[in-house]
Coordinates of N, CA, C and O in Angstrom, one line a residue:
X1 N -41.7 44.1 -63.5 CA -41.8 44.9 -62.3 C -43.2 44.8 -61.7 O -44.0 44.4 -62.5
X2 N -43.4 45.0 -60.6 CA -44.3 45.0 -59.9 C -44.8 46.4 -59.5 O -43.9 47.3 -59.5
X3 N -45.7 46.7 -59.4 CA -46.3 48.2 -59.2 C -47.4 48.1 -58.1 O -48.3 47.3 -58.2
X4 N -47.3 48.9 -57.1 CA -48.2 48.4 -55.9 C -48.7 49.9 -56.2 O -47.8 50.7 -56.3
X5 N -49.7 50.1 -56.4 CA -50.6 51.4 -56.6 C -51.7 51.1 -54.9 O -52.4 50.3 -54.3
X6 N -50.8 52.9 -54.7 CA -51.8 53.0 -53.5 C -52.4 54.6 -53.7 O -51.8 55.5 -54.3
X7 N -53.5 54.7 -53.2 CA -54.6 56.0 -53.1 C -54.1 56.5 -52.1 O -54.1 55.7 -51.1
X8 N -53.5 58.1 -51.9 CA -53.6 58.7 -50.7 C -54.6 58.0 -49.6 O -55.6 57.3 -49.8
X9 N -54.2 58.4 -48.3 CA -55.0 58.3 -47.2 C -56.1 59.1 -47.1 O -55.8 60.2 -47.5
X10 N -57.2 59.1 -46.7 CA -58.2 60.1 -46.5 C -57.9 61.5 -46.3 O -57.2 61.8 -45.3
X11 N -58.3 62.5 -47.4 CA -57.8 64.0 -47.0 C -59.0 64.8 -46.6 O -59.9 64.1 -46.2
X12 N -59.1 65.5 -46.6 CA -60.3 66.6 -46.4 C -61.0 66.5 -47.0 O -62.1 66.1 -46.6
X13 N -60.9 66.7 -47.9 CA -61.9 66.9 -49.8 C -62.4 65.7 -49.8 O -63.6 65.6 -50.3
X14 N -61.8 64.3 -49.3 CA -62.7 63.3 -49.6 C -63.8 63.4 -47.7 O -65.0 63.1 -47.7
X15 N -63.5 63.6 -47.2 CA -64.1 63.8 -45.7 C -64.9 64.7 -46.2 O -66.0 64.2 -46.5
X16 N -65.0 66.2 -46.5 CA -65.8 66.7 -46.8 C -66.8 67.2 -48.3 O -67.2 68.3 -48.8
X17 N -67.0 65.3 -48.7 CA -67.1 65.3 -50.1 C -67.2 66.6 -51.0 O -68.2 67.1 -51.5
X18 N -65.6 67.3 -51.3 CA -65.7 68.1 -52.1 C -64.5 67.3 -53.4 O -63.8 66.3 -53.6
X19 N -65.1 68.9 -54.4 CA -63.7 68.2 -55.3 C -62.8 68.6 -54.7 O -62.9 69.5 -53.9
X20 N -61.1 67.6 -55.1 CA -60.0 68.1 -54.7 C -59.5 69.0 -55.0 O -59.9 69.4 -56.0
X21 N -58.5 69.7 -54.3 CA -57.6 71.1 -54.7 C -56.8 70.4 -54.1 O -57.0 69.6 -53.2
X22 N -55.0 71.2 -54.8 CA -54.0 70.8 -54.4 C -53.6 70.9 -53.3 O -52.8 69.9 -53.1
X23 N -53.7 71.5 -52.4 CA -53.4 71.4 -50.9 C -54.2 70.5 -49.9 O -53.7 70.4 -48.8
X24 N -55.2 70.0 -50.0 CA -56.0 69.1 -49.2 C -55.0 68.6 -48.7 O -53.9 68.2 -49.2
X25 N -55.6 68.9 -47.1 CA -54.4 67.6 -46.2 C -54.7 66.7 -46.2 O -55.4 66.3 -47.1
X26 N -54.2 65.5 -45.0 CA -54.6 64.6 -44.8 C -55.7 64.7 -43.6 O -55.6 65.8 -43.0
X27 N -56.4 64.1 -43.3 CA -57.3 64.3 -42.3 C -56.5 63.4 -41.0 O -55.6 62.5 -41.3
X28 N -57.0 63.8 -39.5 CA -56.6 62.7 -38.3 C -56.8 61.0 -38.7 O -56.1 60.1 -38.2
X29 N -57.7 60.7 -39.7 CA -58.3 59.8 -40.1 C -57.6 59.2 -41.1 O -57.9 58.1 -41.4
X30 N -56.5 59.9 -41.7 CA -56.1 59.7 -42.8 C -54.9 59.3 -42.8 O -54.3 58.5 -43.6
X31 N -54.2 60.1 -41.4 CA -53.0 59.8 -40.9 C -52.5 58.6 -40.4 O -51.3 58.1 -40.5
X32 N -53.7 58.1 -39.7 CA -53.8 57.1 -38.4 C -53.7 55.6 -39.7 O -52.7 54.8 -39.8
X33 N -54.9 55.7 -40.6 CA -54.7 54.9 -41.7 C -53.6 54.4 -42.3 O -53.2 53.3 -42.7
X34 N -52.7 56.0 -42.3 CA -51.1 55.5 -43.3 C -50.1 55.0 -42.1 O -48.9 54.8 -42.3
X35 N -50.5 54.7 -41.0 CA -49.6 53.9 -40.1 C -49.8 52.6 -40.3 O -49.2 51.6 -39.9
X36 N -50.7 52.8 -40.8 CA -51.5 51.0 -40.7 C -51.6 50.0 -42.3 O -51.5 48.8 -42.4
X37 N -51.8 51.2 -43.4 CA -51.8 50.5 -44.3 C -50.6 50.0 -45.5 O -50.7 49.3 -46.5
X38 N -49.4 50.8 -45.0 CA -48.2 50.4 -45.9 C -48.0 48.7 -45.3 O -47.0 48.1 -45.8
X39 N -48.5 48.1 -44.5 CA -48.0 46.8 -43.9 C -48.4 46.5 -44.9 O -47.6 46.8 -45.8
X40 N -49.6 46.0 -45.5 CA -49.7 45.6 -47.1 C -48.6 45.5 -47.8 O -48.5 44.4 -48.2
X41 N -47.6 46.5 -48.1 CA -46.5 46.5 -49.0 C -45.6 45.7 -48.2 O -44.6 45.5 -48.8
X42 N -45.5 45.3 -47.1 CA -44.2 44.9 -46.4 C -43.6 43.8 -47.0 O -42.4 43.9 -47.0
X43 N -44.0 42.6 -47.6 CA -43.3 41.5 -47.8 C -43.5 41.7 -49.6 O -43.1 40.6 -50.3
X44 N -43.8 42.6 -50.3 CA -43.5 42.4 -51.7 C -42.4 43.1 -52.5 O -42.5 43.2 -53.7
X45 N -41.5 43.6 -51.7 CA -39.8 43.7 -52.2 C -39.9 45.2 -53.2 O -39.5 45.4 -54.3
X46 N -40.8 46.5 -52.1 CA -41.0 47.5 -53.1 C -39.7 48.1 -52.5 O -39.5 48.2 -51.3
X47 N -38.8 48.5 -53.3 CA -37.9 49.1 -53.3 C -37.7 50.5 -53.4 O -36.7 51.1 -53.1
X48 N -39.1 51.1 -53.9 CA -39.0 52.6 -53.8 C -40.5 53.4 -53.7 O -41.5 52.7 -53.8
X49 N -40.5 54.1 -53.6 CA -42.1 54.8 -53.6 C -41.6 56.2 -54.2 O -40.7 57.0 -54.0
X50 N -42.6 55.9 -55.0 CA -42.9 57.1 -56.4 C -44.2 58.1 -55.5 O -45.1 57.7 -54.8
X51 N -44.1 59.3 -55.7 CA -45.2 59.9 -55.3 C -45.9 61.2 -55.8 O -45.0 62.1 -55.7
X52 N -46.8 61.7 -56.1 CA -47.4 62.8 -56.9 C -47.5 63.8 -55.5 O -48.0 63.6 -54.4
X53 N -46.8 64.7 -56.0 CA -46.5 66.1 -55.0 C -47.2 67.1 -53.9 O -46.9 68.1 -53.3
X54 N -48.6 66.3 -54.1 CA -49.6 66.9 -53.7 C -49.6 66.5 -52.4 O -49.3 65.3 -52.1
X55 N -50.0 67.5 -51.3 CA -49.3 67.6 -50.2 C -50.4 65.7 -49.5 O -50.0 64.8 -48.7
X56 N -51.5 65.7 -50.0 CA -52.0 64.4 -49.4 C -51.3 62.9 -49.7 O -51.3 61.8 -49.2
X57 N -50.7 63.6 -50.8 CA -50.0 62.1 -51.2 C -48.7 62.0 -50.9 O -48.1 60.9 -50.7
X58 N -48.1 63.2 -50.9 CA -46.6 63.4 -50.3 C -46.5 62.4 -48.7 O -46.0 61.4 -48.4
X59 N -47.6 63.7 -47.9 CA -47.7 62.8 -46.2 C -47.6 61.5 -46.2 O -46.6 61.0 -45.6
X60 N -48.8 60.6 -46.9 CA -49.1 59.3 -47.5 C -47.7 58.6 -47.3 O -47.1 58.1 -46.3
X61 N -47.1 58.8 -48.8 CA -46.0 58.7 -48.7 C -44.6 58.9 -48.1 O -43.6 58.4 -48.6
X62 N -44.6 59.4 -47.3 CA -43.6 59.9 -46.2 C -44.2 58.6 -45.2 O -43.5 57.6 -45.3
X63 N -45.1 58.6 -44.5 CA -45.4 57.5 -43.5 C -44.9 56.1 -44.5 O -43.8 55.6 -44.4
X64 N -45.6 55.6 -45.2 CA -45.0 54.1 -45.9 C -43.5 54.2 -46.1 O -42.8 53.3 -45.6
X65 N -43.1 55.2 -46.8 CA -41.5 54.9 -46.7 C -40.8 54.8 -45.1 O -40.4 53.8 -44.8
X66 N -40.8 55.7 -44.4 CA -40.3 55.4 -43.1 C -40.5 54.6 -42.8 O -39.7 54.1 -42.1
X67 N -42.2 53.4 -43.1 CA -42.1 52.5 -42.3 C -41.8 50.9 -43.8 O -42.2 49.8 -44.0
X68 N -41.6 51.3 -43.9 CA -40.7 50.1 -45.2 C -39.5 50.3 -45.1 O -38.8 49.3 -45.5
X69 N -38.7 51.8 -44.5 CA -37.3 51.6 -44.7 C -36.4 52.0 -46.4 O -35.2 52.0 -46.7
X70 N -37.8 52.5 -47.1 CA -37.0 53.0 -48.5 C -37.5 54.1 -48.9 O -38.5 54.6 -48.4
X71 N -36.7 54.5 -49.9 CA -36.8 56.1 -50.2 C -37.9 56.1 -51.4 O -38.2 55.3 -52.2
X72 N -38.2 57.1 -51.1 CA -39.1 57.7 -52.1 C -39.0 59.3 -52.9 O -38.5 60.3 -52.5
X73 N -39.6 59.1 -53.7 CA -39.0 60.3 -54.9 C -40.3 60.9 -55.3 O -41.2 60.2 -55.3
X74 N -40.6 62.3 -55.7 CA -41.5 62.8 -55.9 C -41.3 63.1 -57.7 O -40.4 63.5 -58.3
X75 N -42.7 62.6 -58.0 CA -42.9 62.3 -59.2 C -43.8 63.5 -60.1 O -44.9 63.1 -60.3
X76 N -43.5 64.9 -60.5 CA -44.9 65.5 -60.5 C -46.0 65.0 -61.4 O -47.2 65.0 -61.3
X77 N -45.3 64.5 -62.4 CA -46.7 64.0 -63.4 C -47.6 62.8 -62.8 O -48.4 62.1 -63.3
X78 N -47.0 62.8 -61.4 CA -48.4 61.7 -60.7 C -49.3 62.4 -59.9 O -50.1 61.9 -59.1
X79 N -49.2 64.0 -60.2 CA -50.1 64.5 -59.5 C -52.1 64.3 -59.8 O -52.7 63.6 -60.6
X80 N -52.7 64.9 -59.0 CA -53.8 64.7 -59.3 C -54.4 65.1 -60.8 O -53.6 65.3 -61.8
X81 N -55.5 65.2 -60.9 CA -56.4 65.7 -62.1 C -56.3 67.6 -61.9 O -56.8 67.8 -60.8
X82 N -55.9 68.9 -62.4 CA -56.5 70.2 -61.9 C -57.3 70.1 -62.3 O -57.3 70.3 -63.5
X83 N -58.9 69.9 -61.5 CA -60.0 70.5 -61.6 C -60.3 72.1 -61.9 O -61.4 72.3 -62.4
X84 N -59.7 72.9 -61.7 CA -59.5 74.2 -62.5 C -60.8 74.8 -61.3 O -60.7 74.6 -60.1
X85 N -61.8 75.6 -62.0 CA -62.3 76.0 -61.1 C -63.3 75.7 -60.2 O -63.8 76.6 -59.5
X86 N -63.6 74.4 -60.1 CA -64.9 73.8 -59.3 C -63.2 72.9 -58.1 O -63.4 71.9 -57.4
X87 N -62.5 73.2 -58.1 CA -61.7 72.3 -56.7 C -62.2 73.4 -55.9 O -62.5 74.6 -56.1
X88 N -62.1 72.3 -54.8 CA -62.8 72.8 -53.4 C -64.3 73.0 -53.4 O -64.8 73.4 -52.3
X89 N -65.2 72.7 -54.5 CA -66.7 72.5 -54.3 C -67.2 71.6 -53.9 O -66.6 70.5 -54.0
X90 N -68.5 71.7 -53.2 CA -69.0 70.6 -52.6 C -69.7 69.4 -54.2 O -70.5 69.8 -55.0
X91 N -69.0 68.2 -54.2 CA -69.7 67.0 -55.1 C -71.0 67.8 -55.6 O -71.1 68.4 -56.6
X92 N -72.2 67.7 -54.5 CA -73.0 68.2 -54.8 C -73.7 69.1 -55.8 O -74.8 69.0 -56.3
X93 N -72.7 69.9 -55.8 CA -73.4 71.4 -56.4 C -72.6 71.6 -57.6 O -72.5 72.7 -58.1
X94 N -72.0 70.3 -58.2 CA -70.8 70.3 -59.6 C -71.2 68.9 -60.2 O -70.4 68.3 -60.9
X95 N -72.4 68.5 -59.9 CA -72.8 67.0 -60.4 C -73.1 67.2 -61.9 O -73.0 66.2 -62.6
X96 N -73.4 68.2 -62.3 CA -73.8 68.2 -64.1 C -71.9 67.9 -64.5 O -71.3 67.0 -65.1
X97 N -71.5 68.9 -63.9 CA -69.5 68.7 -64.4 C -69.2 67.4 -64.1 O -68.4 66.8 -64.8
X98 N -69.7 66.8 -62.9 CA -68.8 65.7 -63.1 C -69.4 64.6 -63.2 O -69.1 63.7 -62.4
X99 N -70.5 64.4 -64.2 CA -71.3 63.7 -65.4 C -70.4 63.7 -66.4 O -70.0 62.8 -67.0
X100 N -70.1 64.7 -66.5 CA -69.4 65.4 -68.2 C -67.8 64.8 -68.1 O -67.3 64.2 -69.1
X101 N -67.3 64.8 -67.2 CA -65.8 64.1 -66.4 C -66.0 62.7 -67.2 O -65.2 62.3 -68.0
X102 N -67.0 62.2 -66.8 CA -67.1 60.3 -67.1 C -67.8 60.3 -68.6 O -68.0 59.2 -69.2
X103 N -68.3 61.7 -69.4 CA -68.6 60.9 -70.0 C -68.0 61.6 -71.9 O -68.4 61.4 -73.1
X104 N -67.0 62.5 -71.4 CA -65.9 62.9 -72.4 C -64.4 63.4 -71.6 O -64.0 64.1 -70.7
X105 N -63.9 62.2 -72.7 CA -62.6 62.5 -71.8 C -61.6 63.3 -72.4 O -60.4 63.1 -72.4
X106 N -62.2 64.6 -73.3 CA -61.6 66.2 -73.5 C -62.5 66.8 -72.4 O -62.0 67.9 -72.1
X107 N -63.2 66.5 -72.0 CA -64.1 67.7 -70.9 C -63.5 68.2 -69.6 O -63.5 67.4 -68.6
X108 N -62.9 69.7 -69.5 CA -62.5 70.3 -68.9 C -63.1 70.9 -68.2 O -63.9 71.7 -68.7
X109 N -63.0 70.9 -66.4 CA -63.9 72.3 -66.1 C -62.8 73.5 -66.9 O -61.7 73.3 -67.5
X110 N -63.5 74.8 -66.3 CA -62.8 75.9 -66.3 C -61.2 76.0 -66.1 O -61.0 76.0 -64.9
X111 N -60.2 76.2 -66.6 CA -58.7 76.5 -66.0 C -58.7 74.9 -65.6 O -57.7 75.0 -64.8
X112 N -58.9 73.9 -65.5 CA -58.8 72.2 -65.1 C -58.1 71.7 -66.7 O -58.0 72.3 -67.9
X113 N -57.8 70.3 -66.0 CA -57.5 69.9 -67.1 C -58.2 68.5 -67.4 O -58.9 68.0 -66.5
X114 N -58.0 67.7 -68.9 CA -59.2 66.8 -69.1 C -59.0 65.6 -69.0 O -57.7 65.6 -69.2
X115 N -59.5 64.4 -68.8 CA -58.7 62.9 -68.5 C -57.6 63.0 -69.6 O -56.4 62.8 -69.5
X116 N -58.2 63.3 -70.5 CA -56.9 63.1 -71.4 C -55.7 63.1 -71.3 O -54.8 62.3 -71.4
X117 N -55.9 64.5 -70.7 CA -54.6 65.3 -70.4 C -54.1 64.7 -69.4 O -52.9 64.6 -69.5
X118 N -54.7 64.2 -68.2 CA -54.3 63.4 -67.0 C -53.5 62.2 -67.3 O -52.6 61.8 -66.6
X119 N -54.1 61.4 -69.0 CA -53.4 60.3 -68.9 C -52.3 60.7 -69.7 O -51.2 60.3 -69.4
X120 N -52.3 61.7 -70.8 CA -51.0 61.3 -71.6 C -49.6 62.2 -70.6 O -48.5 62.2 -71.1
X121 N -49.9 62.8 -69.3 CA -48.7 62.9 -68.4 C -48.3 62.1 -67.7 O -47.1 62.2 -67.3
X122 N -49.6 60.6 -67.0 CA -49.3 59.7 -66.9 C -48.8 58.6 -67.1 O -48.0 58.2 -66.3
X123 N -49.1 57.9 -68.1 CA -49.0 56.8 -68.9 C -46.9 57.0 -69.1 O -46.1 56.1 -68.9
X124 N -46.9 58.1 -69.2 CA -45.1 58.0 -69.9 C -44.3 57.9 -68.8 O -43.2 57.4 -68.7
X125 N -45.0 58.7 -67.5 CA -44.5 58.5 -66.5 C -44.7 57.0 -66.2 O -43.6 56.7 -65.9
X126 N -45.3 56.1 -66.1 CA -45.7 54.6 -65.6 C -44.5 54.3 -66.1 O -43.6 53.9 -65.4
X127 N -44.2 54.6 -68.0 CA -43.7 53.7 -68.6 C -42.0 54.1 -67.9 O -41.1 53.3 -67.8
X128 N -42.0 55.1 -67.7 CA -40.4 55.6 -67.5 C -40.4 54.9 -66.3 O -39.4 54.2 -66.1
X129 N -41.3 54.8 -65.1 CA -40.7 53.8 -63.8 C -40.9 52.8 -64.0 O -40.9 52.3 -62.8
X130 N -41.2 51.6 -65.1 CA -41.5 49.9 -65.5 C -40.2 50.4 -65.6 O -39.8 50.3 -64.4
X131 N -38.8 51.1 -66.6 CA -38.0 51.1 -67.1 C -36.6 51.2 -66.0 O -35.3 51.3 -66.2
X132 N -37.3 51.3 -64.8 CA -35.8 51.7 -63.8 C -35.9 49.8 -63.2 O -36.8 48.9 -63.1
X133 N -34.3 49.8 -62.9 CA -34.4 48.6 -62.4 C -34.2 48.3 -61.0 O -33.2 47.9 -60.4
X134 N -35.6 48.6 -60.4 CA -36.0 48.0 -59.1 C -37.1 46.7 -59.5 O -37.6 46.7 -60.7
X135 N -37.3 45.8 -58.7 CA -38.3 44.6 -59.0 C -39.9 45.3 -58.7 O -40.6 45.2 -59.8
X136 N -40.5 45.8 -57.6 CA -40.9 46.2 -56.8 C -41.1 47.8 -56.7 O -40.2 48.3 -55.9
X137 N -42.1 48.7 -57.3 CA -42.0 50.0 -56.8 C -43.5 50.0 -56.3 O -44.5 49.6 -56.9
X138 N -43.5 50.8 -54.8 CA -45.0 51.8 -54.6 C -45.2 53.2 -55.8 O -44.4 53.9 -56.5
X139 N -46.5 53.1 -55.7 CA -47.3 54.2 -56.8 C -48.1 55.1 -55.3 O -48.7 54.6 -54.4
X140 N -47.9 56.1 -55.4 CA -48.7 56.7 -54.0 C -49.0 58.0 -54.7 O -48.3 59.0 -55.0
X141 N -50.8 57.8 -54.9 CA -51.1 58.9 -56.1 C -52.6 59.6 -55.8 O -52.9 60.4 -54.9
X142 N -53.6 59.1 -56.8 CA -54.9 59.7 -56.3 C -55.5 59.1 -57.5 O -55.1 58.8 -58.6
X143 N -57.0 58.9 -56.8 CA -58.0 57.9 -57.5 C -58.0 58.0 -59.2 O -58.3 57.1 -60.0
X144 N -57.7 59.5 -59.5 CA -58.5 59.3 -60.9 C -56.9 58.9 -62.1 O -57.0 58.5 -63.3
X145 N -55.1 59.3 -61.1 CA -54.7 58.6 -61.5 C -54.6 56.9 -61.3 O -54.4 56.1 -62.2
X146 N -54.9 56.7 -60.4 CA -55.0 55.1 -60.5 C -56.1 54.4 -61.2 O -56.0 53.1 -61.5
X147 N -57.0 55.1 -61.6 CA -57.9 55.0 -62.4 C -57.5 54.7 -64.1 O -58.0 53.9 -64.7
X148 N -56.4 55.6 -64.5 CA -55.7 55.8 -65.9 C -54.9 54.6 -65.6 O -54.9 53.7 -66.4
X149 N -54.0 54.4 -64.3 CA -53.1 53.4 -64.7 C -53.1 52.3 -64.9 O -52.2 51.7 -65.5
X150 N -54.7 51.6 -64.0 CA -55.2 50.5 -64.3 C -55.7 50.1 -65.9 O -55.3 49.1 -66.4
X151 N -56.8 51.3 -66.5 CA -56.9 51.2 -67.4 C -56.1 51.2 -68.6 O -56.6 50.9 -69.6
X152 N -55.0 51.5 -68.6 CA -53.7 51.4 -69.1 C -53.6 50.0 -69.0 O -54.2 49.3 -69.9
X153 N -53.0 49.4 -68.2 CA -52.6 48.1 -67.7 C -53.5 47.1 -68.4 O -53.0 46.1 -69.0
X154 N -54.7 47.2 -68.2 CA -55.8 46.3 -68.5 C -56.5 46.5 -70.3 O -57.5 46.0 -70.8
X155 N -55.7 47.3 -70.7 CA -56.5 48.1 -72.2 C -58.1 48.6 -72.4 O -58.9 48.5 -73.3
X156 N -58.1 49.3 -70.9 CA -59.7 49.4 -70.5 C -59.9 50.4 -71.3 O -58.9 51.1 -71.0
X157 N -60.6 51.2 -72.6 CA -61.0 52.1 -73.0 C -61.9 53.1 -72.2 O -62.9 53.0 -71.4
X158 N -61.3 54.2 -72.6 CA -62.4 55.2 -71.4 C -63.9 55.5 -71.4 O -64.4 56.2 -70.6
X159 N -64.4 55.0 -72.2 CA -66.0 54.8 -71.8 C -66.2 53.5 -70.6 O -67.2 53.4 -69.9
X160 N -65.2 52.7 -70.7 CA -65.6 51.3 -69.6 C -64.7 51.3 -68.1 O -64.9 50.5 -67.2
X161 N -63.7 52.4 -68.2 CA -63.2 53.1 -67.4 C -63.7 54.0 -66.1 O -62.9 54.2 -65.2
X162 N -64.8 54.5 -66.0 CA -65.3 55.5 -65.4 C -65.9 54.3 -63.8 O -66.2 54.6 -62.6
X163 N -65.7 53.4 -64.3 CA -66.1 52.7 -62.8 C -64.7 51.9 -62.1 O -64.9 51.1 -61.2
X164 N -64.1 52.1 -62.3 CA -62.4 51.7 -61.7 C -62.6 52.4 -60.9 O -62.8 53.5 -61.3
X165 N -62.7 52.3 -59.0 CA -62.7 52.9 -58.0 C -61.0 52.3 -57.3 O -60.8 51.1 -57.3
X166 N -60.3 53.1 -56.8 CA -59.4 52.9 -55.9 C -59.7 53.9 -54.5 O -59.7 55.2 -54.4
X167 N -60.1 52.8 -53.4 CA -60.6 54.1 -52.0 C -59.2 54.0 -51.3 O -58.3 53.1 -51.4
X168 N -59.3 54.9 -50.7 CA -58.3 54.9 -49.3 C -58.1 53.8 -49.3 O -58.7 53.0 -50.0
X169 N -56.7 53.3 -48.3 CA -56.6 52.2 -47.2 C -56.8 51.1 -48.3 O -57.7 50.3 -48.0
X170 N -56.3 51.0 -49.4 CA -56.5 49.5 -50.5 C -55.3 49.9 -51.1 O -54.8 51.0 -50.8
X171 N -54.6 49.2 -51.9 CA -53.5 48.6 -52.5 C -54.1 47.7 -53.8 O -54.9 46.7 -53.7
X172 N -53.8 48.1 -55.0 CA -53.7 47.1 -56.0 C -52.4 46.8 -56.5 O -51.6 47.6 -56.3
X173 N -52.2 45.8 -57.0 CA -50.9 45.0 -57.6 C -51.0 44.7 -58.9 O -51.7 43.8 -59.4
X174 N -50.2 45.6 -59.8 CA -50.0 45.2 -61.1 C -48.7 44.0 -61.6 O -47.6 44.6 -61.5
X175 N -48.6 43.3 -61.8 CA -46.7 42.3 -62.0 C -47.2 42.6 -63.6 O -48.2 42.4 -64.4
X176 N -46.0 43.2 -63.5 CA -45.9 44.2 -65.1 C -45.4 43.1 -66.2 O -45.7 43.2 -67.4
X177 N -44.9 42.4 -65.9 CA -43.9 41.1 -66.6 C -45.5 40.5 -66.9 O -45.4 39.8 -67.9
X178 N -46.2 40.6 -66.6 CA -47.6 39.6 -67.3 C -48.4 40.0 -67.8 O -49.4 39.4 -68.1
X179 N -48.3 41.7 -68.0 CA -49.0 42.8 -69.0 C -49.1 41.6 -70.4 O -48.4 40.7 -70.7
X180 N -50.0 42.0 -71.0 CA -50.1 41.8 -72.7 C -49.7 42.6 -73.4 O -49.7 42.5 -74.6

């Protein structure tokens, strides 16, 4: 199968470099983007779009399916990371915490939860949609899962992991059939 992993469109939280919280919308900027960037997916035969519930990635996803013509299903374990109690702070003023983010992956803020925990709700989820038989699915999620799924894919260990960036407005392509 093929896995087209896409990053929400620009929401708030990334416009107003804060951390995320679950409701960040999308921004005007963000919107305008998801008209524009599912053409990427157009000619590689995705047949469904998977999406983490979170209202930025839902929108995201609502624009690419209507404009691909297929359905998409909401996935919760593709939701974001819970930052617990630093979402909605400004980057700035949470830089010691999210040092500690990249450099233990049990390190939780407050009420958040830890990469760990991010990947082992992930990872089973990936594996359960390699297992449906479409050729072709979209991933429409958020950076720090696309972050897990790549390093998954690639057997990136999480100390070599922390620099995997997925921005807005990009598309990567995993063809799962050539995994090792």
């Amino acid at each position: 199968m093929r896995l087209c992993l896409f990053r929400h469109e620009e929401s708030a939280a990334i416009a107003e470099e804060r951390v995320p919280w679950d409701e960040a919308p999308l921004t005007e900027s963000g919107m305008r983007h998801a008209g524009e960037t599912w053409k990427y997916a157009q000619n590689l035969g995705v047949a469904r779009i998977y999406t983490s519930p979170l209202k930025r990635a839902l929108a995201t996803a609502e624009i690419y399916a209507a404009n691909l013509g297929v359905p998409y299903a909401v996935r919760p374990n593709l939701r974001d990371r819970n930052y617990g109690s630093i979402s909605g702070e400004r980057w700035e003023d949470v830089e010691e915490i999210r040092k500690k983010f990249n450099e233990d992956p049990h390190f939780s803020a407050p009420g958040g939860e830890s990469y760990a925990q991010v990947e082992a709700r992930v990872v089973p989820e990936i594996e359960y949609i390699l297992r449906l038989p479409d050729d072709a699915a979209g991933i429409v999620s958020h950076g720090e899962v696309s972050r897990i799924i790549i390093a998954w894919y690639f057997d990136i260990p999480f100390g070599k992991s922390s620099g995997i960036d997925h921005p807005t407005s990009c598309m990567y392509i995993l063809d799962t059939d050539e995994k090792k």
